[in-house]
Amino acid sequence: MSAESTGGDQSPEGAAAKGAAMAREKLAQAKADAMKRGQLPRSEPRRRKGVPQRDAGDPLLFGRAIRDLLADRGWEQPAAIGGVFGRWREIVGPELAGHTTPETFADGEVVVAADSTAWATQVRLLASTLVRRLNEELGDGTVTRVKVHGPNVGPRPTGGLRVHGSQGPGDSYG
């Protein structure tokens, strides 16, 4: 049998060339059929609304992709608040961070829990400085108020050594 009767050149290069030629022929036929039906192929790729255009060959930097995602979903401020809460020790210092914990942020108000009434008082005295420092991290005007509460301890014990009707010293003894 000759090479022509078995389908021609069977080398990898010959098979690839034959496949490429067949693909070009089929593509040309599909385009011609589409033109007959009045459905011309697009000359430009489809574009999604709201997605910034960039060069097709350029990869998007990871940091920019994350910023774009946060902006598209409206998560910029919650992500920034989470970052501040995660870096609380760096922002307020190790001593204050050792006795306080940020709990929530809503409507410009940061709620901070202190481990004793003495530290709660200290944070209340430092509230304006803390607001300024947080706004340096988050953007001017983001934090308007710092609300501080002391430790959450249960009800005060009653007993024989307690004066009835007295509120006691009002400290948590922490």
PDB file of C-alpha atoms in Angstrom:
ATOM      1  CA  MET A   1       0.000   0.000   0.000  1.00  0.00           C
ATOM      2  CA  SER A   2       1.172   3.485  -0.733  1.00  0.00           C
ATOM      3  CA  ALA A   3       1.173   6.477   1.626  1.00  0.00           C
ATOM      4  CA  GLU A   4      -1.665   8.041  -0.390  1.00  0.00           C
ATOM      5  CA  SER A   5      -4.003   5.109   0.097  1.00  0.00           C
ATOM      6  CA  THR A   6      -3.497   5.135   3.898  1.00  0.00           C
ATOM      7  CA  GLY A   7      -4.443   8.777   4.282  1.00  0.00           C
ATOM      8  CA  GLY A   8      -1.259  10.636   3.319  1.00  0.00           C
ATOM      9  CA  ASP A   9       1.709  11.711   5.464  1.00  0.00           C
ATOM     10  CA  GLN A  10       1.291  10.280   8.986  1.00  0.00           C
ATOM     11  CA  SER A  11       4.159  12.216  10.611  1.00  0.00           C
ATOM     12  CA  PRO A  12       3.182  14.486  13.552  1.00  0.00           C
ATOM     13  CA  GLU A  13       4.008  17.612  11.517  1.00  0.00           C
ATOM     14  CA  GLY A  14       1.899  16.441   8.582  1.00  0.00           C
ATOM     15  CA  ALA A  15      -1.045  15.528  10.829  1.00  0.00           C
ATOM     16  CA  ALA A  16      -0.878  18.919  12.582  1.00  0.00           C
ATOM     17  CA  ALA A  17      -0.757  20.792   9.274  1.00  0.00           C
ATOM     18  CA  LYS A  18      -3.684  18.774   7.949  1.00  0.00           C
ATOM     19  CA  GLY A  19      -5.680  19.434  11.150  1.00  0.00           C
ATOM     20  CA  ALA A  20      -4.957  23.160  11.037  1.00  0.00           C
ATOM     21  CA  ALA A  21      -6.008  23.350   7.394  1.00  0.00           C
ATOM     22  CA  MET A  22      -9.233  21.495   8.178  1.00  0.00           C
ATOM     23  CA  ALA A  23      -9.951  23.843  11.121  1.00  0.00           C
ATOM     24  CA  ARG A  24      -9.412  26.940   8.924  1.00  0.00           C
ATOM     25  CA  GLU A  25     -11.730  25.469   6.292  1.00  0.00           C
ATOM     26  CA  LYS A  26     -14.468  24.729   8.856  1.00  0.00           C
ATOM     27  CA  LEU A  27     -14.136  28.211  10.411  1.00  0.00           C
ATOM     28  CA  ALA A  28     -14.446  29.852   6.987  1.00  0.00           C
ATOM     29  CA  GLN A  29     -17.527  27.730   6.269  1.00  0.00           C
ATOM     30  CA  ALA A  30     -19.126  28.689   9.619  1.00  0.00           C
ATOM     31  CA  LYS A  31     -18.477  32.389   8.960  1.00  0.00           C
ATOM     32  CA  ALA A  32     -20.001  32.107   5.483  1.00  0.00           C
ATOM     33  CA  ASP A  33     -23.098  30.359   6.903  1.00  0.00           C
ATOM     34  CA  ALA A  34     -23.468  33.046   9.587  1.00  0.00           C
ATOM     35  CA  MET A  35     -23.196  35.801   6.963  1.00  0.00           C
ATOM     36  CA  LYS A  36     -25.952  34.167   4.897  1.00  0.00           C
ATOM     37  CA  ARG A  37     -28.213  34.139   7.971  1.00  0.00           C
ATOM     38  CA  GLY A  38     -27.323  37.763   8.746  1.00  0.00           C
ATOM     39  CA  GLN A  39     -25.536  36.875  11.968  1.00  0.00           C
ATOM     40  CA  LEU A  40     -22.113  38.386  11.573  1.00  0.00           C
ATOM     41  CA  PRO A  41     -19.547  37.414  14.183  1.00  0.00           C
ATOM     42  CA  ARG A  42     -18.499  40.085  16.678  1.00  0.00           C
ATOM     43  CA  SER A  43     -15.473  42.114  15.756  1.00  0.00           C
ATOM     44  CA  GLU A  44     -14.780  42.966  19.427  1.00  0.00           C
ATOM     45  CA  PRO A  45     -15.093  40.776  22.524  1.00  0.00           C
ATOM     46  CA  ARG A  46     -18.123  41.178  24.760  1.00  0.00           C
ATOM     47  CA  ARG A  47     -17.736  43.637  27.614  1.00  0.00           C
ATOM     48  CA  ARG A  48     -19.365  43.375  30.987  1.00  0.00           C
ATOM     49  CA  LYS A  49     -20.916  46.515  32.391  1.00  0.00           C
ATOM     50  CA  GLY A  50     -19.042  48.182  35.238  1.00  0.00           C
ATOM     51  CA  VAL A  51     -15.824  46.243  34.718  1.00  0.00           C
ATOM     52  CA  PRO A  52     -12.828  48.497  34.016  1.00  0.00           C
ATOM     53  CA  GLN A  53     -11.144  47.826  30.680  1.00  0.00           C
ATOM     54  CA  ARG A  54      -7.539  46.737  30.585  1.00  0.00           C
ATOM     55  CA  ASP A  55      -5.197  45.283  28.027  1.00  0.00           C
ATOM     56  CA  ALA A  56      -6.143  41.678  27.397  1.00  0.00           C
ATOM     57  CA  GLY A  57      -2.563  40.473  27.785  1.00  0.00           C
ATOM     58  CA  ASP A  58      -1.846  42.296  31.054  1.00  0.00           C
ATOM     59  CA  PRO A  59      -2.500  40.393  34.259  1.00  0.00           C
ATOM     60  CA  LEU A  60      -4.276  42.281  37.027  1.00  0.00           C
ATOM     61  CA  LEU A  61      -2.173  42.782  40.155  1.00  0.00           C
ATOM     62  CA  PHE A  62      -3.522  40.887  43.167  1.00  0.00           C
ATOM     63  CA  GLY A  63      -3.721  43.942  45.416  1.00  0.00           C
ATOM     64  CA  ARG A  64      -5.611  45.889  42.772  1.00  0.00           C
ATOM     65  CA  ALA A  65      -7.966  42.960  42.175  1.00  0.00           C
ATOM     66  CA  ILE A  66      -8.779  42.851  45.898  1.00  0.00           C
ATOM     67  CA  ARG A  67      -9.302  46.643  46.057  1.00  0.00           C
ATOM     68  CA  ASP A  68     -11.592  46.477  43.026  1.00  0.00           C
ATOM     69  CA  LEU A  69     -13.557  43.617  44.568  1.00  0.00           C
ATOM     70  CA  LEU A  70     -13.967  45.493  47.868  1.00  0.00           C
ATOM     71  CA  ALA A  71     -15.078  48.641  46.019  1.00  0.00           C
ATOM     72  CA  ASP A  72     -17.535  46.760  43.784  1.00  0.00           C
ATOM     73  CA  ARG A  73     -19.190  45.060  46.748  1.00  0.00           C
ATOM     74  CA  GLY A  74     -19.100  48.068  49.098  1.00  0.00           C
ATOM     75  CA  TRP A  75     -16.840  46.288  51.582  1.00  0.00           C
ATOM     76  CA  GLU A  76     -14.122  48.943  51.852  1.00  0.00           C
ATOM     77  CA  GLN A  77     -15.123  50.348  55.241  1.00  0.00           C
ATOM     78  CA  PRO A  78     -15.897  46.984  56.919  1.00  0.00           C
ATOM     79  CA  ALA A  79     -12.558  45.637  55.691  1.00  0.00           C
ATOM     80  CA  ALA A  80     -10.751  48.714  57.028  1.00  0.00           C
ATOM     81  CA  ILE A  81     -12.507  48.384  60.396  1.00  0.00           C
ATOM     82  CA  GLY A  82     -11.556  44.713  60.544  1.00  0.00           C
ATOM     83  CA  GLY A  83      -7.974  45.675  59.786  1.00  0.00           C
ATOM     84  CA  VAL A  84      -7.954  48.186  62.638  1.00  0.00           C
ATOM     85  CA  PHE A  85      -9.480  45.668  65.041  1.00  0.00           C
ATOM     86  CA  GLY A  86      -6.853  43.128  63.962  1.00  0.00           C
ATOM     87  CA  ARG A  87      -4.021  45.635  64.489  1.00  0.00           C
ATOM     88  CA  TRP A  88      -5.404  47.086  67.727  1.00  0.00           C
ATOM     89  CA  ARG A  89      -2.129  46.489  69.602  1.00  0.00           C
ATOM     90  CA  GLU A  90      -0.115  48.397  66.978  1.00  0.00           C
ATOM     91  CA  ILE A  91      -2.551  51.307  66.885  1.00  0.00           C
ATOM     92  CA  VAL A  92      -3.162  51.938  70.595  1.00  0.00           C
ATOM     93  CA  GLY A  93       0.042  50.524  72.018  1.00  0.00           C
ATOM     94  CA  PRO A  94       0.770  47.324  73.935  1.00  0.00           C
ATOM     95  CA  GLU A  95      -0.163  48.600  77.397  1.00  0.00           C
ATOM     96  CA  LEU A  96      -3.609  49.889  76.447  1.00  0.00           C
ATOM     97  CA  ALA A  97      -4.232  46.902  74.173  1.00  0.00           C
ATOM     98  CA  GLY A  98      -3.421  44.562  77.065  1.00  0.00           C
ATOM     99  CA  HIS A  99      -6.435  45.900  78.974  1.00  0.00           C
ATOM    100  CA  THR A 100      -8.896  46.813  76.193  1.00  0.00           C
ATOM    101  CA  THR A 101     -10.583  45.107  73.261  1.00  0.00           C
ATOM    102  CA  PRO A 102     -12.507  46.746  70.416  1.00  0.00           C
ATOM    103  CA  GLU A 103     -15.919  45.128  70.112  1.00  0.00           C
ATOM    104  CA  THR A 104     -18.067  46.821  67.476  1.00  0.00           C
ATOM    105  CA  PHE A 105     -18.196  49.704  65.042  1.00  0.00           C
ATOM    106  CA  ALA A 106     -21.483  51.211  63.901  1.00  0.00           C
ATOM    107  CA  ASP A 107     -22.517  54.693  62.786  1.00  0.00           C
ATOM    108  CA  GLY A 108     -19.136  56.207  63.589  1.00  0.00           C
ATOM    109  CA  GLU A 109     -19.037  54.789  67.118  1.00  0.00           C
ATOM    110  CA  VAL A 110     -16.410  52.299  68.279  1.00  0.00           C
ATOM    111  CA  VAL A 111     -17.335  50.293  71.366  1.00  0.00           C
ATOM    112  CA  VAL A 112     -14.350  49.275  73.472  1.00  0.00           C
ATOM    113  CA  ALA A 113     -14.416  46.835  76.395  1.00  0.00           C
ATOM    114  CA  ALA A 114     -11.985  47.372  79.274  1.00  0.00           C
ATOM    115  CA  ASP A 115     -10.976  44.659  81.739  1.00  0.00           C
ATOM    116  CA  SER A 116     -11.466  46.897  84.797  1.00  0.00           C
ATOM    117  CA  THR A 117     -13.271  50.080  85.700  1.00  0.00           C
ATOM    118  CA  ALA A 118      -9.917  51.816  86.169  1.00  0.00           C
ATOM    119  CA  TRP A 119      -8.931  51.049  82.571  1.00  0.00           C
ATOM    120  CA  ALA A 120     -12.406  52.010  81.363  1.00  0.00           C
ATOM    121  CA  THR A 121     -11.915  55.407  83.011  1.00  0.00           C
ATOM    122  CA  GLN A 122      -8.454  55.727  81.467  1.00  0.00           C
ATOM    123  CA  VAL A 123      -9.819  55.005  77.980  1.00  0.00           C
ATOM    124  CA  ARG A 124     -12.627  57.524  78.499  1.00  0.00           C
ATOM    125  CA  LEU A 125      -9.986  60.144  79.301  1.00  0.00           C
ATOM    126  CA  LEU A 126      -8.066  59.186  76.158  1.00  0.00           C
ATOM    127  CA  ALA A 127     -11.181  59.027  73.938  1.00  0.00           C
ATOM    128  CA  SER A 128     -10.418  62.146  71.876  1.00  0.00           C
ATOM    129  CA  THR A 129      -6.852  60.974  71.228  1.00  0.00           C
ATOM    130  CA  LEU A 130      -8.162  57.520  70.318  1.00  0.00           C
ATOM    131  CA  VAL A 131     -10.707  59.009  67.880  1.00  0.00           C
ATOM    132  CA  ARG A 132      -7.946  61.018  66.216  1.00  0.00           C
ATOM    133  CA  ARG A 133      -5.654  57.968  65.958  1.00  0.00           C
ATOM    134  CA  LEU A 134      -8.423  55.761  64.525  1.00  0.00           C
ATOM    135  CA  ASN A 135      -9.308  58.423  61.952  1.00  0.00           C
ATOM    136  CA  GLU A 136      -5.660  58.498  60.876  1.00  0.00           C
ATOM    137  CA  GLU A 137      -6.000  54.800  60.059  1.00  0.00           C
ATOM    138  CA  LEU A 138      -9.514  54.805  58.585  1.00  0.00           C
ATOM    139  CA  GLY A 139      -9.908  58.223  57.024  1.00  0.00           C
ATOM    140  CA  ASP A 140     -10.984  61.536  58.464  1.00  0.00           C
ATOM    141  CA  GLY A 141     -14.451  61.549  60.015  1.00  0.00           C
ATOM    142  CA  THR A 142     -14.949  57.775  60.013  1.00  0.00           C
ATOM    143  CA  VAL A 143     -14.881  57.484  63.815  1.00  0.00           C
ATOM    144  CA  THR A 144     -16.792  60.166  65.704  1.00  0.00           C
ATOM    145  CA  ARG A 145     -17.045  58.641  69.171  1.00  0.00           C
ATOM    146  CA  VAL A 146     -15.458  55.988  71.374  1.00  0.00           C
ATOM    147  CA  LYS A 147     -17.820  54.348  73.846  1.00  0.00           C
ATOM    148  CA  VAL A 148     -16.200  52.412  76.678  1.00  0.00           C
ATOM    149  CA  HIS A 149     -17.673  49.899  79.063  1.00  0.00           C
ATOM    150  CA  GLY A 150     -16.049  48.130  81.972  1.00  0.00           C
ATOM    151  CA  PRO A 151     -16.053  44.449  82.726  1.00  0.00           C
ATOM    152  CA  ASN A 152     -19.317  42.572  82.678  1.00  0.00           C
ATOM    153  CA  VAL A 153     -19.510  40.955  86.063  1.00  0.00           C
ATOM    154  CA  GLY A 154     -22.566  39.288  87.530  1.00  0.00           C
ATOM    155  CA  PRO A 155     -24.771  40.753  90.213  1.00  0.00           C
ATOM    156  CA  ARG A 156     -23.097  41.738  93.453  1.00  0.00           C
ATOM    157  CA  PRO A 157     -23.290  39.100  96.120  1.00  0.00           C
ATOM    158  CA  THR A 158     -25.548  39.591  99.080  1.00  0.00           C
ATOM    159  CA  GLY A 159     -24.652  38.386 102.535  1.00  0.00           C
ATOM    160  CA  GLY A 160     -24.501  39.132 106.201  1.00  0.00           C
ATOM    161  CA  LEU A 161     -21.552  41.498 105.912  1.00  0.00           C
ATOM    162  CA  ARG A 162     -23.308  43.767 103.476  1.00  0.00           C
ATOM    163  CA  VAL A 163     -25.182  46.910 104.464  1.00  0.00           C
ATOM    164  CA  HIS A 164     -28.730  46.679 103.137  1.00  0.00           C
ATOM    165  CA  GLY A 165     -29.564  49.393 100.607  1.00  0.00           C
ATOM    166  CA  SER A 166     -25.919  50.166  99.890  1.00  0.00           C
ATOM    167  CA  GLN A 167     -24.524  50.116  96.377  1.00  0.00           C
ATOM    168  CA  GLY A 168     -20.989  49.433  97.588  1.00  0.00           C
ATOM    169  CA  PRO A 169     -17.849  51.046  96.247  1.00  0.00           C
ATOM    170  CA  GLY A 170     -19.007  50.607  92.620  1.00  0.00           C
ATOM    171  CA  ASP A 171     -15.782  49.030  91.505  1.00  0.00           C
ATOM    172  CA  SER A 172     -15.335  45.666  89.834  1.00  0.00           C
ATOM    173  CA  TYR A 173     -12.247  44.897  91.947  1.00  0.00           C
ATOM    174  CA  GLY A 174     -10.464  44.084  88.720  1.00  0.00           C
TER     175      GLY A 174
END
